[in-house]
Short mmCIF file of C-alpha atoms and ligand atoms in Angstrom, two decimals:
data_model
loop_
_atom_site.label_atom_id
_atom_site.label_comp_id
_atom_site.label_asym_id
_atom_site.label_seq_id
_atom_site.Cartn_x
_atom_site.Cartn_y
_atom_site.Cartn_z
CA MET A 18 -10.33 8.56 42.48
CA HIS A 19 -8.98 7.48 39.62
CA ALA A 20 -11.27 8.40 36.47
CA LYS A 21 -11.86 4.91 34.50
CA GLY A 22 -11.35 5.53 30.87
CA LEU A 23 -10.45 8.83 31.54
CA GLU A 24 -13.91 9.97 31.28
CA GLY A 25 -13.97 13.76 31.27
CA ILE A 26 -10.91 14.44 31.62
CA VAL A 27 -9.35 16.83 29.14
CA VAL A 28 -5.95 16.03 27.67
CA ALA A 29 -4.84 18.00 24.86
CA GLU A 30 -6.30 21.22 23.50
CA THR A 31 -7.25 21.08 19.57
CA SER A 32 -8.67 23.37 16.17
CA ILE A 33 -8.68 20.31 14.46
CA SER A 34 -12.88 18.98 15.50
CA ASP A 35 -15.35 19.91 17.55
CA VAL A 36 -17.88 16.49 18.75
CA ASP A 37 -21.03 18.36 20.96
CA GLY A 38 -22.48 15.26 22.50
CA LYS A 39 -25.02 16.92 23.88
CA LYS A 40 -26.25 18.79 20.56
CA GLY A 41 -25.28 15.47 18.31
CA GLU A 42 -22.58 18.12 16.25
CA LEU A 43 -19.25 17.62 14.60
CA LEU A 44 -17.41 20.35 13.27
CA TYR A 45 -14.10 19.37 11.10
CA ARG A 46 -12.06 23.02 11.51
CA GLY A 47 -15.65 24.89 12.03
CA TYR A 48 -17.07 23.18 9.82
CA ASP A 49 -20.67 20.89 9.98
CA ALA A 50 -18.89 17.18 9.15
CA GLY A 51 -22.43 15.63 8.09
CA ASN A 52 -22.43 19.07 5.52
CA LEU A 53 -19.07 18.43 4.21
CA ALA A 54 -19.68 15.15 3.16
CA GLN A 55 -22.75 16.04 0.88
CA MET A 56 -20.60 18.69 -0.82
CA GLN A 57 -16.56 18.19 -0.95
CA SER A 58 -14.18 15.55 -2.22
CA PHE A 59 -12.07 13.37 0.15
CA GLU A 60 -9.33 15.55 -0.83
CA GLU A 61 -11.10 18.35 0.05
CA VAL A 62 -12.05 17.27 3.47
CA ALA A 63 -8.26 15.42 4.47
CA TYR A 64 -6.84 19.32 2.96
CA LEU A 65 -9.14 21.05 5.63
CA LEU A 66 -7.83 19.00 8.52
CA LEU A 67 -4.56 18.54 7.82
CA ASN A 68 -3.98 22.38 7.04
CA GLY A 69 -6.47 24.12 8.92
CA GLY A 70 -8.72 25.66 5.90
CA LEU A 71 -10.32 24.59 2.83
CA PRO A 72 -8.48 24.48 -0.30
CA ASN A 73 -8.69 27.10 -3.19
CA GLN A 74 -7.96 25.01 -6.95
CA SER A 75 -4.60 25.28 -7.42
CA GLU A 76 -4.00 24.43 -3.74
CA LEU A 77 -6.32 21.31 -4.26
CA GLU A 78 -4.42 19.83 -7.58
CA ALA A 79 -1.39 20.36 -5.64
CA PHE A 80 -2.70 18.18 -3.00
CA ILE A 81 -4.53 15.32 -5.41
CA PHE A 82 -1.10 15.22 -7.13
CA ALA A 83 0.82 14.64 -4.19
CA LEU A 84 -1.94 12.13 -3.35
CA LYS A 85 -1.62 10.01 -6.67
CA GLU A 86 2.65 10.53 -6.47
CA LYS A 87 1.89 8.42 -3.03
CA ARG A 88 -0.49 6.13 -3.79
CA THR A 89 2.13 3.04 -5.24
CA LEU A 90 3.50 0.56 -3.12
CA PRO A 91 7.20 0.77 -2.46
CA THR A 92 8.93 -2.50 -4.24
CA GLU A 93 10.44 -3.82 -0.45
CA VAL A 94 6.62 -3.59 0.58
CA GLN A 95 5.46 -5.69 -1.85
CA HIS A 96 7.94 -8.11 -1.18
CA LEU A 97 6.98 -8.02 2.54
CA LEU A 98 3.11 -8.10 2.22
CA ARG A 99 3.64 -10.82 -0.30
CA SER A 100 6.10 -12.91 2.33
CA LEU A 101 3.35 -12.17 5.33
CA PRO A 102 1.22 -15.13 6.42
CA LYS A 103 -1.93 -15.25 4.51
CA GLU A 104 -4.09 -15.69 7.60
CA LEU A 105 -3.38 -12.55 8.87
CA MET A 106 -6.18 -9.62 9.27
CA ILE A 107 -6.16 -6.98 6.93
CA MET A 108 -5.17 -4.80 9.81
CA ASP A 109 -2.19 -6.80 11.39
CA VAL A 110 -0.70 -6.40 7.42
CA LEU A 111 -1.39 -2.39 7.19
CA ARG A 112 0.59 -2.44 10.77
CA SER A 113 3.37 -4.30 9.25
CA CYS A 114 3.61 -2.49 5.90
CA ILE A 115 3.86 1.02 7.96
CA SER A 116 5.90 -0.34 10.63
CA SER A 117 8.54 -0.77 7.03
CA LEU A 118 7.14 2.00 4.94
CA ASN A 119 10.08 5.27 5.99
CA PRO A 120 13.18 3.57 7.77
CA LYS A 121 14.10 7.13 8.01
CA ALA A 122 11.20 9.23 8.95
CA THR A 123 11.97 11.08 12.64
CA TRP A 124 10.42 13.17 15.60
CA PRO A 125 8.52 16.21 14.75
CA PRO A 126 6.26 14.21 11.87
CA THR A 127 5.69 16.67 8.33
CA LYS A 128 2.76 16.96 6.34
CA GLU A 129 4.39 14.98 3.37
CA GLU A 130 4.83 12.18 5.80
CA ALA A 131 1.13 11.88 6.39
CA ILE A 132 0.59 12.92 2.77
CA GLN A 133 2.30 9.38 1.98
CA LEU A 134 0.50 7.26 4.90
CA ILE A 135 -3.46 8.93 3.36
CA ALA A 136 -1.93 8.17 -0.07
CA LEU A 137 -0.70 3.87 0.86
CA PHE A 138 -3.69 2.76 2.84
CA PRO A 139 -6.12 1.66 0.38
CA THR A 140 -3.24 0.43 -2.30
CA ILE A 141 -1.90 -1.71 1.01
CA ILE A 142 -5.67 -2.78 2.05
CA ALA A 143 -6.45 -3.77 -1.81
CA SER A 144 -2.71 -5.28 -2.74
CA TRP A 145 -3.30 -7.55 0.39
CA ILE A 146 -6.87 -8.51 -0.18
CA ARG A 147 -5.85 -9.64 -3.96
CA HIS A 148 -2.93 -11.27 -3.32
CA SER A 149 -4.25 -12.99 -0.15
CA ALA A 150 -6.93 -13.97 -2.72
CA GLY A 151 -4.21 -15.86 -5.08
CA LYS A 152 -4.84 -12.47 -7.28
CA VAL A 153 -2.65 -10.20 -8.95
CA PRO A 154 -3.14 -7.25 -6.74
CA LEU A 155 -3.34 -4.26 -9.43
CA GLU A 156 -1.33 -1.18 -10.39
CA PRO A 157 -2.57 2.15 -8.76
CA ASP A 158 -5.20 3.88 -11.81
CA HIS A 159 -3.66 7.76 -11.53
CA SER A 160 -7.03 8.69 -13.60
CA LEU A 161 -9.36 8.24 -10.87
CA ASN A 162 -9.92 9.88 -7.62
CA HIS A 163 -8.85 9.00 -3.94
CA VAL A 164 -11.78 6.84 -3.57
CA GLN A 165 -12.89 5.83 -7.10
CA ASN A 166 -9.60 4.07 -7.21
CA TYR A 167 -9.85 2.58 -3.39
CA LEU A 168 -12.82 0.78 -5.07
CA TYR A 169 -11.16 -0.04 -8.44
CA MET A 170 -7.95 -1.94 -7.26
CA MET A 171 -10.24 -4.01 -4.12
CA SER A 172 -12.85 -4.79 -7.06
CA GLY A 173 -10.39 -4.75 -10.51
CA ASN A 174 -13.83 -2.65 -11.63
CA GLN A 175 -14.88 0.63 -12.38
CA PRO A 176 -16.19 1.68 -9.87
CA GLU A 177 -19.97 2.58 -9.97
CA ALA A 178 -21.08 6.06 -9.21
CA ALA A 179 -23.46 4.85 -6.11
CA HIS A 180 -21.07 3.56 -4.23
CA VAL A 181 -18.17 6.29 -4.99
CA SER A 182 -20.38 9.02 -3.33
CA ALA A 183 -21.33 6.56 -0.34
CA LEU A 184 -18.03 5.40 -0.10
CA THR A 185 -17.07 9.23 -0.38
CA SER A 186 -19.29 9.91 2.39
CA TYR A 187 -18.49 7.75 5.07
CA LEU A 188 -15.06 8.08 4.70
CA ILE A 189 -16.02 11.84 5.40
CA LEU A 190 -17.93 11.39 8.43
CA THR A 191 -15.31 9.04 9.53
CA MET A 192 -12.58 11.70 9.21
CA GLU A 193 -11.84 12.71 12.49
CA HIS A 194 -13.52 12.12 15.64
CA GLY A 195 -11.26 14.47 18.80
CA MET A 196 -9.82 12.17 21.31
CA ASN A 197 -10.82 9.16 20.54
CA ALA A 198 -8.81 6.01 21.91
CA SER A 199 -6.66 5.38 18.69
CA THR A 200 -6.31 9.12 18.38
CA PHE A 201 -5.28 9.19 21.67
CA ALA A 202 -2.23 5.86 21.34
CA ALA A 203 -0.71 8.39 18.54
CA ARG A 204 -0.27 11.39 20.60
CA VAL A 205 0.50 9.24 23.40
CA VAL A 206 2.88 7.85 21.28
CA SER A 207 4.04 10.97 19.04
CA SER A 208 4.61 12.47 22.47
CA THR A 209 7.58 10.56 23.35
CA GLU A 210 9.19 12.11 19.64
CA SER A 211 8.76 8.97 18.67
CA ASP A 212 8.36 8.64 14.88
CA LEU A 213 4.60 8.85 13.08
CA PRO A 214 5.00 5.73 11.75
CA SER A 215 5.12 4.29 15.30
CA ALA A 216 2.51 6.81 16.56
CA ILE A 217 0.30 5.11 13.49
CA CYS A 218 1.04 1.66 14.39
CA GLY A 219 -0.20 2.02 17.54
CA ALA A 220 -3.13 3.92 16.49
CA LEU A 221 -4.06 1.28 14.44
CA GLY A 222 -3.50 -1.58 17.55
CA THR A 223 -6.21 0.93 19.42
CA MET A 224 -7.71 0.88 16.17
CA LYS A 225 -8.97 -3.31 15.96
CA GLY A 226 -10.78 -3.67 19.30
CA PRO A 227 -14.27 -4.31 18.79
CA LEU A 228 -15.10 -1.57 21.07
CA HIS A 229 -13.62 0.78 18.45
CA GLY A 230 -12.65 0.44 14.99
CA GLY A 231 -14.12 -3.20 15.52
CA ALA A 232 -17.63 -2.47 15.76
CA PRO A 233 -19.48 -2.63 12.09
CA THR A 234 -18.81 -6.43 12.06
CA GLY A 235 -20.13 -6.49 14.97
CA VAL A 236 -22.68 -5.45 14.01
CA LEU A 237 -24.00 -7.57 10.73
CA GLN A 238 -23.46 -10.00 13.16
CA LEU A 239 -26.18 -8.86 15.26
CA LEU A 240 -28.63 -7.87 12.70
CA SER A 241 -28.38 -11.24 11.06
CA ASP A 242 -28.47 -12.55 15.05
CA VAL A 243 -32.10 -10.98 15.36
CA GLN A 244 -33.67 -12.03 12.12
CA SER A 245 -34.51 -15.90 12.86
CA ASP A 246 -37.30 -17.92 12.16
CA THR A 247 -37.77 -19.13 15.69
CA LYS A 248 -38.10 -16.14 17.68
CA SER A 249 -39.04 -12.34 17.45
CA PRO A 250 -36.53 -10.26 17.01
CA GLU A 251 -37.66 -8.67 20.56
CA GLU A 252 -36.92 -12.28 22.23
CA ILE A 253 -33.53 -11.88 20.51
CA VAL A 254 -32.45 -8.94 21.87
CA ARG A 255 -34.22 -9.28 25.50
CA GLU A 256 -31.94 -11.85 25.86
CA LYS A 257 -28.89 -10.51 24.33
CA LEU A 258 -29.17 -7.66 27.16
CA GLN A 259 -30.24 -10.37 29.84
CA ARG A 260 -26.80 -12.08 29.08
CA GLY A 261 -24.84 -8.83 29.67
CA GLU A 262 -24.35 -8.19 25.94
CA LYS A 263 -22.91 -5.72 24.47
CA LEU A 264 -24.78 -4.37 21.92
CA MET A 265 -22.26 -3.20 18.82
CA GLY A 266 -23.56 -0.09 17.10
CA PHE A 267 -25.25 1.58 20.31
CA GLY A 268 -24.27 3.78 23.05
CA HIS A 269 -20.95 6.34 23.14
CA ARG A 270 -18.87 7.44 25.32
CA VAL A 271 -19.01 11.49 24.27
CA TYR A 272 -22.87 11.03 21.97
CA LYS A 273 -25.67 11.22 24.97
CA THR A 274 -28.58 11.74 22.19
CA THR A 275 -28.20 10.11 17.67
CA ASP A 276 -24.95 10.17 16.90
CA PRO A 277 -24.89 12.90 14.14
CA ARG A 278 -22.18 10.91 11.56
CA ALA A 279 -25.54 7.93 11.91
CA ILE A 280 -27.99 10.53 11.20
CA ALA A 281 -25.78 11.48 7.68
CA LEU A 282 -25.39 7.87 6.95
CA ARG A 283 -29.01 6.90 7.22
CA HIS A 284 -29.54 9.13 4.39
CA VAL A 285 -26.59 7.90 2.57
CA LEU A 286 -28.00 4.17 2.28
CA LYS A 287 -30.87 4.70 0.84
CA SER A 288 -28.73 6.01 -2.10
CA THR A 289 -26.84 3.45 -2.33
CA GLY A 290 -29.43 1.88 -4.39
CA GLY A 291 -31.33 -1.75 -4.08
CA ALA A 292 -30.91 -0.95 -0.77
CA ASP A 293 -34.67 -0.45 0.28
CA GLN A 294 -35.76 -3.55 1.88
CA VAL A 295 -32.04 -3.36 4.06
CA LEU A 296 -32.89 0.43 4.93
CA SER A 297 -35.90 -0.77 6.55
CA ASN A 298 -35.14 -3.70 8.43
CA ALA A 299 -31.68 -1.46 9.60
CA VAL A 300 -33.89 1.23 11.04
CA ASP A 301 -36.73 -0.96 12.26
CA ILE A 302 -34.25 -2.91 14.15
CA GLU A 303 -32.21 0.57 15.75
CA GLN A 304 -35.47 1.69 16.83
CA LEU A 305 -36.34 -1.65 18.11
CA ILE A 306 -32.13 -1.57 20.11
CA THR A 307 -32.74 1.85 21.14
CA GLN A 308 -36.73 1.05 22.85
CA LEU A 309 -34.69 -2.15 25.01
CA LEU A 310 -31.59 -0.53 25.89
CA ALA A 311 -33.73 2.15 27.76
CA GLU A 312 -35.82 -0.15 29.10
CA TYR A 313 -32.81 -2.20 30.64
CA LYS A 314 -29.97 0.53 31.15
CA PRO A 315 -32.21 3.27 32.17
CA GLY A 316 -30.35 6.65 32.46
CA ARG A 317 -27.64 5.73 30.48
CA ASN A 318 -28.43 7.49 26.97
CA LEU A 319 -27.65 4.74 24.69
CA HIS A 320 -28.70 5.83 20.95
CA VAL A 321 -27.50 4.22 17.43
CA ASN A 322 -24.10 5.11 16.51
CA VAL A 323 -21.76 5.87 13.90
CA GLU A 324 -21.09 2.32 13.28
CA TYR A 325 -24.32 0.75 12.69
CA TYR A 326 -25.06 2.16 9.83
CA ALA A 327 -21.25 1.98 8.67
CA ALA A 328 -21.48 -1.83 8.82
CA ALA A 329 -24.71 -1.50 6.43
CA VAL A 330 -23.72 1.45 4.08
CA MET A 331 -20.62 -1.08 3.70
CA ASP A 332 -22.58 -3.88 2.86
CA ALA A 333 -25.01 -1.53 0.68
CA ILE A 334 -21.60 -1.52 -1.35
CA ALA A 335 -20.65 -5.26 -1.85
CA PHE A 336 -17.46 -4.87 1.14
CA LYS A 337 -16.86 -7.84 3.14
CA PRO A 338 -16.63 -7.74 6.94
CA ASP A 339 -13.04 -8.41 7.12
CA TRP A 340 -12.79 -4.87 5.15
CA PHE A 341 -15.07 -2.51 7.88
CA THR A 342 -12.16 -2.37 9.88
CA PRO A 343 -9.65 -1.44 7.96
CA THR A 344 -12.11 1.02 5.29
CA PHE A 345 -12.39 2.95 8.51
CA CYS A 346 -8.57 3.48 8.96
CA VAL A 347 -8.43 4.88 5.01
CA SER A 348 -10.46 7.76 6.35
CA ARG A 349 -8.99 7.89 9.88
CA ILE A 350 -5.34 7.73 8.80
CA VAL A 351 -6.31 11.56 8.57
CA GLY A 352 -7.46 12.35 11.54
CA TRP A 353 -4.85 10.86 13.05
CA CYS A 354 -2.31 12.76 11.26
CA THR A 355 -3.77 15.45 12.11
CA HIS A 356 -3.36 14.43 15.50
CA VAL A 357 -0.14 13.91 16.18
CA ILE A 358 0.90 17.12 14.15
CA GLU A 359 -0.94 19.27 16.56
CA GLN A 360 0.91 17.03 19.15
CA SER A 361 4.49 18.40 17.93
CA GLU A 362 3.58 21.87 17.78
CA ASP A 363 3.25 22.06 21.32
CA ASN A 364 3.96 18.80 22.91
CA ARG A 365 5.16 17.50 26.60
CA ILE A 366 5.22 13.51 27.10
CA PHE A 367 1.72 11.88 28.54
CA ARG A 368 2.36 10.89 31.79
CA PRO A 369 -0.48 10.20 33.94
CA GLN A 370 -0.96 9.06 37.68
CA GLN A 371 -1.58 6.18 39.31
CA GLU A 372 -3.51 5.69 42.23
CA TYR A 373 -1.79 2.42 44.34
CA VAL A 374 -3.98 -0.13 45.65
CA GLY A 375 -1.37 -3.11 46.45
CA THR A 376 -0.25 -3.48 49.66
CA ARG A 377 3.63 -2.96 51.70
CA LYS A 378 4.94 -6.47 52.00
CA ASN A 379 8.16 -5.77 53.26
C1 COA B 426 -19.11 3.08 22.79
C2 COA B 426 -18.85 2.02 24.72
C3 COA B 426 -17.34 1.49 23.98
C4 COA B 426 -18.37 3.35 24.92
O1 COA B 426 -17.99 2.30 26.71
P1 COA B 426 -18.37 3.70 27.75
O2 COA B 426 -18.47 5.09 28.08
O3 COA B 426 -16.85 3.16 28.80
O4 COA B 426 -19.89 3.17 28.61
P2 COA B 426 -19.88 1.83 29.06
O5 COA B 426 -19.70 0.84 28.77
O6 COA B 426 -19.56 2.81 30.97
O7 COA B 426 -21.75 1.86 29.37
C5 COA B 426 -22.75 2.65 30.51
C6 COA B 426 -23.30 2.06 30.90
O8 COA B 426 -24.37 1.74 29.74
C7 COA B 426 -24.41 0.23 29.22
N1 COA B 426 -23.83 0.19 27.76
C8 COA B 426 -22.85 0.71 27.01
N2 COA B 426 -23.40 0.20 25.41
C9 COA B 426 -23.86 -0.92 25.53
C10 COA B 426 -24.55 -1.52 24.37
N3 COA B 426 -24.01 -0.66 23.55
N4 COA B 426 -24.87 -2.52 24.77
C11 COA B 426 -25.51 -2.60 25.68
N5 COA B 426 -25.11 -2.12 27.24
C12 COA B 426 -24.42 -1.29 26.24
C13 COA B 426 -22.75 -0.65 29.66
O9 COA B 426 -23.23 -1.63 29.53
C14 COA B 426 -22.87 -0.23 30.93
O10 COA B 426 -23.75 -0.69 31.85
P3 COA B 426 -23.83 -0.14 33.64
O11 COA B 426 -24.14 1.18 33.56
O12 COA B 426 -25.23 -1.42 34.15
O13 COA B 426 -22.49 -1.01 33.89
C15 COA B 426 -19.95 1.58 24.83
O14 COA B 426 -21.05 1.80 24.58
C16 COA B 426 -19.81 0.41 23.79
O15 COA B 426 -19.37 -1.72 23.84
N6 COA B 426 -20.68 0.14 22.41
C17 COA B 426 -20.65 -0.96 21.80
C18 COA B 426 -18.74 -1.00 20.42
C19 COA B 426 -19.74 0.19 19.71
O16 COA B 426 -20.66 0.51 19.62
N7 COA B 426 -18.62 0.24 19.15
C20 COA B 426 -18.18 2.10 18.71
C21 COA B 426 -17.91 2.91 19.51
S1 COA B 426 -18.23 4.52 17.63
#
């Protein structure tokens, strides 16, 4: 018997994070991710994941300096970016730029390479968004922190404090999440002793799928579908479930209770300002869908997941739907790199078995 989707199979020992699906708890290096999202900066939590402990003041300053130093896109990558077809999805642009970044990268991966990738993701995304809209990409502003600078490069305006705070919480809450599909993909690539950029390209391709990082875009569609003039939200959700549709933002392989990141982001949504109506709609629809999922899919324990409130938060800070998945990568790049480095420290190539169910023909 094979384990479809590798359900229940333990593929690695890790000290990076603990995802407890029964308790609904997520720990980064032993710290509760929800608490980190309220108290710490993006840079502090990225440092924690990469290095195993929170930084002291001088370690933090050195880390912030290293990130800022690497923010500027190398000239040849700027040229590549300008030469790409304008209709490419941002995820494909990220993948293309990462491929061309570091021709000398080898195995094992290093923290310096990881810092370069973490620093450059916002620049690549923001440069593409401006370039594809016919605008000149902005240079990073070194007076701003990582999250402020991302918002600045996307919009060209000084970011609002409420937006910085909401986006920081979102990015911290999604920085790392155990052996999810994209992290596993990155570890598999790296287990062949391939380089870090190649592992990250594998992760990016995996993240793009609608069952993983592509879900938040589908959540906005769901929220808009259920608000019709002719039918009630309940009728619409029932029709979707009768058609066998998967409702984006619900269900999780590990969490059999509400995803703790969704609970934290529900609070963040309150703090984005002017989002009262959005929040109350989102909460009402979450309750309706949870009840109907229990009715149509009894025993499956389907609850809201992080993507549902991630979509609502990003909508509230005026991010467009096609920015959602790339923005998820601005945080998850930290988890990917940390896992790839951990894999390299005690590596054995991944090589599972299959069960042949065909017949012999000669
Ligand atoms: C997250 C997800 C991929 C987990 O997949 P999985 O662990 O393989 O779970 P399954 O797809 O086997 O789901 C188990 C059952 O619940 C149903 N189910 C799971 N998520 C569902 C959803 N969001 N809407 C409707 N039904 C759902 C499945 O159809 C299946 O029903 P069945 O037993 O009648 O066949 C899945 O829940 C999903 O597709 N959710 C929507 C996408 C999403 O929000 N992704 C972001 C995750 S953070």
